């Protein structure tokens, strides 16, 4: 995971965008307790009522910390959602490395497994992902396509597509860079939320639809 900048609070040490000490910083025990209390409170309230229905003031009250303490660590709900997604994201990345590194499995099969796992990750964390979009990105929503998380996913898909091309699993005439972006597009949070909550598509149907977008070699 990447540290993105740091900001110095009145405590005199820097915190990163997940409310932790920035690289090289040291966190006091009371500050660590406050962070844990804030995240636990946010998780309880988000799970009970949804991210969009919870205010920052309610989170500070539930956590038993002052609003100033909350805002120094987490200026908005998007950053709280991102902090709560930290461990699930790390686990997703670990599982992806296992998928990509598995011996004796073709790149096309690895790509299928990765996309299935990405659908599952999005499904399991949809409320945090969707609820955190607006406060995190706001008017700069296109910036998410330059984020480390998106870049990592795109390079993973592109690498597996290139491997499948070398192995003869997909057509040789494909624009793989475009295809990598196209495969990730249905899993962008707004569109996935619409597919699931408005159109009523199941995660299995989304996964199957993604696989159907990959033009396989006629020799397969």
GROMACS .gro file of C-alpha atoms in nm:
model
  220
    1UNK     CA    1   0.000   0.000   0.000
    2UNK     CA    2   0.115   0.351  -0.073
    3UNK     CA    3   0.153   0.640   0.166
    4UNK     CA    4   0.017   0.951   0.001
    5UNK     CA    5   0.158   1.260   0.157
    6UNK     CA    6   0.142   1.344   0.522
    7UNK     CA    7   0.002   1.624   0.725
    8UNK     CA    8   0.114   1.758   1.056
    9UNK     CA    9  -0.146   1.791   1.328
   10UNK     CA   10  -0.124   1.980   1.654
   11UNK     CA   11   0.029   1.670   1.810
   12UNK     CA   12   0.351   1.753   1.626
   13UNK     CA   13   0.378   1.431   1.429
   14UNK     CA   14   0.256   1.354   1.080
   15UNK     CA   15  -0.031   1.129   0.989
   16UNK     CA   16  -0.088   0.965   0.653
   17UNK     CA   17  -0.417   0.952   0.464
   18UNK     CA   18  -0.536   0.656   0.675
   19UNK     CA   19  -0.480   0.835   1.004
   20UNK     CA   20  -0.158   0.647   1.082
   21UNK     CA   21   0.184   0.800   1.149
   22UNK     CA   22   0.351   0.893   0.821
   23UNK     CA   23   0.665   0.707   0.723
   24UNK     CA   24   0.927   0.765   0.991
   25UNK     CA   25   0.674   0.902   1.242
   26UNK     CA   26   0.609   0.757   1.588
   27UNK     CA   27   0.260   0.735   1.732
   28UNK     CA   28   0.181   0.788   2.100
   29UNK     CA   29  -0.021   0.518   2.274
   30UNK     CA   30  -0.318   0.751   2.331
   31UNK     CA   31  -0.312   0.853   1.965
   32UNK     CA   32  -0.313   0.487   1.862
   33UNK     CA   33  -0.609   0.421   2.092
   34UNK     CA   34  -0.796   0.713   1.941
   35UNK     CA   35  -0.735   0.584   1.591
   36UNK     CA   36  -0.861   0.237   1.681
   37UNK     CA   37  -1.167   0.385   1.854
   38UNK     CA   38  -1.248   0.604   1.555
   39UNK     CA   39  -1.223   0.318   1.306
   40UNK     CA   40  -1.424   0.083   1.527
   41UNK     CA   41  -1.695   0.346   1.570
   42UNK     CA   42  -1.705   0.422   1.199
   43UNK     CA   43  -1.732   0.053   1.114
   44UNK     CA   44  -2.024   0.004   1.357
   45UNK     CA   45  -2.215   0.304   1.230
   46UNK     CA   46  -2.147   0.234   0.862
   47UNK     CA   47  -2.259  -0.127   0.896
   48UNK     CA   48  -2.573  -0.028   1.085
   49UNK     CA   49  -2.687   0.266   0.872
   50UNK     CA   50  -2.470   0.297   0.562
   51UNK     CA   51  -2.186   0.537   0.494
   52UNK     CA   52  -2.395   0.815   0.342
   53UNK     CA   53  -2.636   0.829   0.639
   54UNK     CA   54  -2.366   0.876   0.904
   55UNK     CA   55  -2.216   1.214   0.991
   56UNK     CA   56  -1.865   1.286   1.109
   57UNK     CA   57  -2.009   1.432   1.431
   58UNK     CA   58  -2.185   1.102   1.503
   59UNK     CA   59  -1.859   0.915   1.450
   60UNK     CA   60  -1.672   1.139   1.695
   61UNK     CA   61  -1.947   1.091   1.955
   62UNK     CA   62  -1.955   0.714   1.906
   63UNK     CA   63  -1.575   0.696   1.933
   64UNK     CA   64  -1.561   0.920   2.239
   65UNK     CA   65  -1.314   1.164   2.082
   66UNK     CA   66  -1.334   1.532   2.001
   67UNK     CA   67  -1.424   1.648   1.652
   68UNK     CA   68  -1.082   1.810   1.621
   69UNK     CA   69  -0.910   1.478   1.690
   70UNK     CA   70  -1.128   1.306   1.431
   71UNK     CA   71  -1.074   1.567   1.159
   72UNK     CA   72  -0.698   1.586   1.213
   73UNK     CA   73  -0.675   1.215   1.140
   74UNK     CA   74  -0.959   1.172   0.892
   75UNK     CA   75  -1.076   1.494   0.724
   76UNK     CA   76  -1.369   1.318   0.553
   77UNK     CA   77  -1.562   0.991   0.541
   78UNK     CA   78  -1.383   0.886   0.223
   79UNK     CA   79  -1.056   0.858   0.412
   80UNK     CA   80  -1.229   0.665   0.689
   81UNK     CA   81  -1.364   0.421   0.431
   82UNK     CA   82  -1.018   0.390   0.277
   83UNK     CA   83  -0.867   0.311   0.617
   84UNK     CA   84  -1.131   0.044   0.681
   85UNK     CA   85  -1.052  -0.104   0.339
   86UNK     CA   86  -0.680  -0.124   0.410
   87UNK     CA   87  -0.666  -0.481   0.542
   88UNK     CA   88  -0.919  -0.627   0.293
   89UNK     CA   89  -0.714  -0.467   0.014
   90UNK     CA   90  -0.391  -0.618   0.146
   91UNK     CA   91  -0.556  -0.960   0.162
   92UNK     CA   92  -0.687  -0.918  -0.193
   93UNK     CA   93  -0.337  -0.831  -0.313
   94UNK     CA   94  -0.189  -1.134  -0.135
   95UNK     CA   95  -0.443  -1.362  -0.298
   96UNK     CA   96  -0.373  -1.205  -0.636
   97UNK     CA   97  -0.003  -1.278  -0.601
   98UNK     CA   98  -0.089  -1.641  -0.528
   99UNK     CA   99  -0.311  -1.657  -0.837
  100UNK     CA  100  -0.053  -1.497  -1.065
  101UNK     CA  101   0.234  -1.708  -0.930
  102UNK     CA  102   0.060  -2.046  -0.938
  103UNK     CA  103   0.268  -2.291  -1.147
  104UNK     CA  104   0.116  -2.499  -1.422
  105UNK     CA  105  -0.182  -2.269  -1.479
  106UNK     CA  106  -0.226  -2.077  -1.803
  107UNK     CA  107  -0.250  -1.699  -1.809
  108UNK     CA  108  -0.608  -1.702  -1.935
  109UNK     CA  109  -0.718  -1.920  -1.644
  110UNK     CA  110  -0.528  -1.692  -1.405
  111UNK     CA  111  -0.708  -1.393  -1.555
  112UNK     CA  112  -1.045  -1.562  -1.501
  113UNK     CA  113  -0.956  -1.628  -1.138
  114UNK     CA  114  -0.832  -1.273  -1.083
  115UNK     CA  115  -1.149  -1.121  -1.226
  116UNK     CA  116  -1.363  -1.352  -1.012
  117UNK     CA  117  -1.166  -1.247  -0.704
  118UNK     CA  118  -1.195  -0.879  -0.799
  119UNK     CA  119  -1.572  -0.917  -0.829
  120UNK     CA  120  -1.580  -1.082  -0.486
  121UNK     CA  121  -1.365  -0.806  -0.332
  122UNK     CA  122  -1.591  -0.539  -0.481
  123UNK     CA  123  -1.903  -0.721  -0.363
  124UNK     CA  124  -1.778  -0.776  -0.008
  125UNK     CA  125  -1.671  -0.413   0.031
  126UNK     CA  126  -1.929  -0.240  -0.188
  127UNK     CA  127  -2.078  -0.014   0.078
  128UNK     CA  128  -1.738   0.121   0.182
  129UNK     CA  129  -1.620   0.156  -0.178
  130UNK     CA  130  -1.937   0.328  -0.295
  131UNK     CA  131  -1.992   0.538   0.015
  132UNK     CA  132  -1.635   0.664   0.014
  133UNK     CA  133  -1.624   0.764  -0.353
  134UNK     CA  134  -1.781   1.110  -0.335
  135UNK     CA  135  -1.605   1.243  -0.021
  136UNK     CA  136  -1.272   1.095  -0.131
  137UNK     CA  137  -1.265   1.208  -0.494
  138UNK     CA  138  -1.544   1.467  -0.524
  139UNK     CA  139  -1.502   1.681  -0.834
  140UNK     CA  140  -1.172   1.506  -0.914
  141UNK     CA  141  -1.328   1.162  -0.966
  142UNK     CA  142  -1.121   1.101  -1.279
  143UNK     CA  143  -0.811   1.113  -1.058
  144UNK     CA  144  -0.900   0.765  -0.929
  145UNK     CA  145  -0.785   0.628  -1.266
  146UNK     CA  146  -0.437   0.756  -1.179
  147UNK     CA  147  -0.443   0.606  -0.830
  148UNK     CA  148  -0.198   0.330  -0.728
  149UNK     CA  149  -0.490   0.089  -0.671
  150UNK     CA  150  -0.629   0.128  -1.022
  151UNK     CA  151  -0.284   0.125  -1.178
  152UNK     CA  152  -0.201  -0.203  -0.999
  153UNK     CA  153  -0.521  -0.370  -1.119
  154UNK     CA  154  -0.473  -0.255  -1.476
  155UNK     CA  155  -0.114  -0.377  -1.492
  156UNK     CA  156  -0.220  -0.711  -1.342
  157UNK     CA  157  -0.487  -0.759  -1.610
  158UNK     CA  158  -0.258  -0.636  -1.888
  159UNK     CA  159   0.023  -0.870  -1.781
  160UNK     CA  160  -0.210  -1.170  -1.780
  161UNK     CA  161  -0.354  -1.073  -2.120
  162UNK     CA  162  -0.003  -1.051  -2.264
  163UNK     CA  163   0.076  -1.390  -2.116
  164UNK     CA  164  -0.240  -1.536  -2.269
  165UNK     CA  165  -0.141  -1.385  -2.603
  166UNK     CA  166   0.202  -1.549  -2.592
  167UNK     CA  167   0.040  -1.880  -2.500
  168UNK     CA  168  -0.209  -1.862  -2.787
  169UNK     CA  169  -0.508  -1.838  -2.556
  170UNK     CA  170  -0.649  -1.519  -2.709
  171UNK     CA  171  -0.652  -1.370  -3.057
  172UNK     CA  172  -0.325  -1.219  -3.171
  173UNK     CA  173  -0.485  -0.907  -3.322
  174UNK     CA  174  -0.628  -0.766  -2.999
  175UNK     CA  175  -0.547  -0.424  -2.856
  176UNK     CA  176  -0.451  -0.554  -2.514
  177UNK     CA  177  -0.408  -0.216  -2.348
  178UNK     CA  178  -0.761  -0.117  -2.444
  179UNK     CA  179  -0.898  -0.459  -2.347
  180UNK     CA  180  -0.741  -0.432  -2.001
  181UNK     CA  181  -0.920  -0.101  -1.942
  182UNK     CA  182  -1.247  -0.238  -2.085
  183UNK     CA  183  -1.240  -0.541  -1.854
  184UNK     CA  184  -1.200  -0.322  -1.547
  185UNK     CA  185  -1.468  -0.070  -1.647
  186UNK     CA  186  -1.771  -0.279  -1.533
  187UNK     CA  187  -1.607  -0.312  -1.190
  188UNK     CA  188  -1.577   0.061  -1.130
  189UNK     CA  189  -1.773   0.127  -0.814
  190UNK     CA  190  -2.056   0.339  -0.957
  191UNK     CA  191  -2.129   0.096  -1.240
  192UNK     CA  192  -2.096  -0.215  -1.024
  193UNK     CA  193  -2.330  -0.059  -0.767
  194UNK     CA  194  -2.583   0.008  -1.045
  195UNK     CA  195  -2.553  -0.348  -1.178
  196UNK     CA  196  -2.609  -0.498  -0.835
  197UNK     CA  197  -2.851  -0.261  -0.661
  198UNK     CA  198  -3.052  -0.129  -0.958
  199UNK     CA  199  -3.036  -0.396  -1.230
  200UNK     CA  200  -3.022  -0.679  -0.978
  201UNK     CA  201  -2.741  -0.870  -1.149
  202UNK     CA  202  -2.575  -1.137  -0.935
  203UNK     CA  203  -2.197  -1.137  -0.878
  204UNK     CA  204  -2.181  -1.466  -1.072
  205UNK     CA  205  -2.352  -1.304  -1.368
  206UNK     CA  206  -2.110  -1.011  -1.359
  207UNK     CA  207  -1.815  -1.253  -1.353
  208UNK     CA  208  -1.955  -1.453  -1.644
  209UNK     CA  209  -2.015  -1.134  -1.839
  210UNK     CA  210  -1.655  -1.024  -1.789
  211UNK     CA  211  -1.524  -1.356  -1.920
  212UNK     CA  212  -1.744  -1.322  -2.228
  213UNK     CA  213  -1.564  -0.998  -2.315
  214UNK     CA  214  -1.233  -1.180  -2.369
  215UNK     CA  215  -1.205  -1.289  -2.736
  216UNK     CA  216  -1.040  -1.630  -2.715
  217UNK     CA  217  -0.837  -1.796  -2.987
  218UNK     CA  218  -1.041  -2.015  -3.223
  219UNK     CA  219  -0.787  -2.291  -3.160
  220UNK     CA  220  -0.895  -2.325  -2.797
   0.00000   0.00000   0.00000
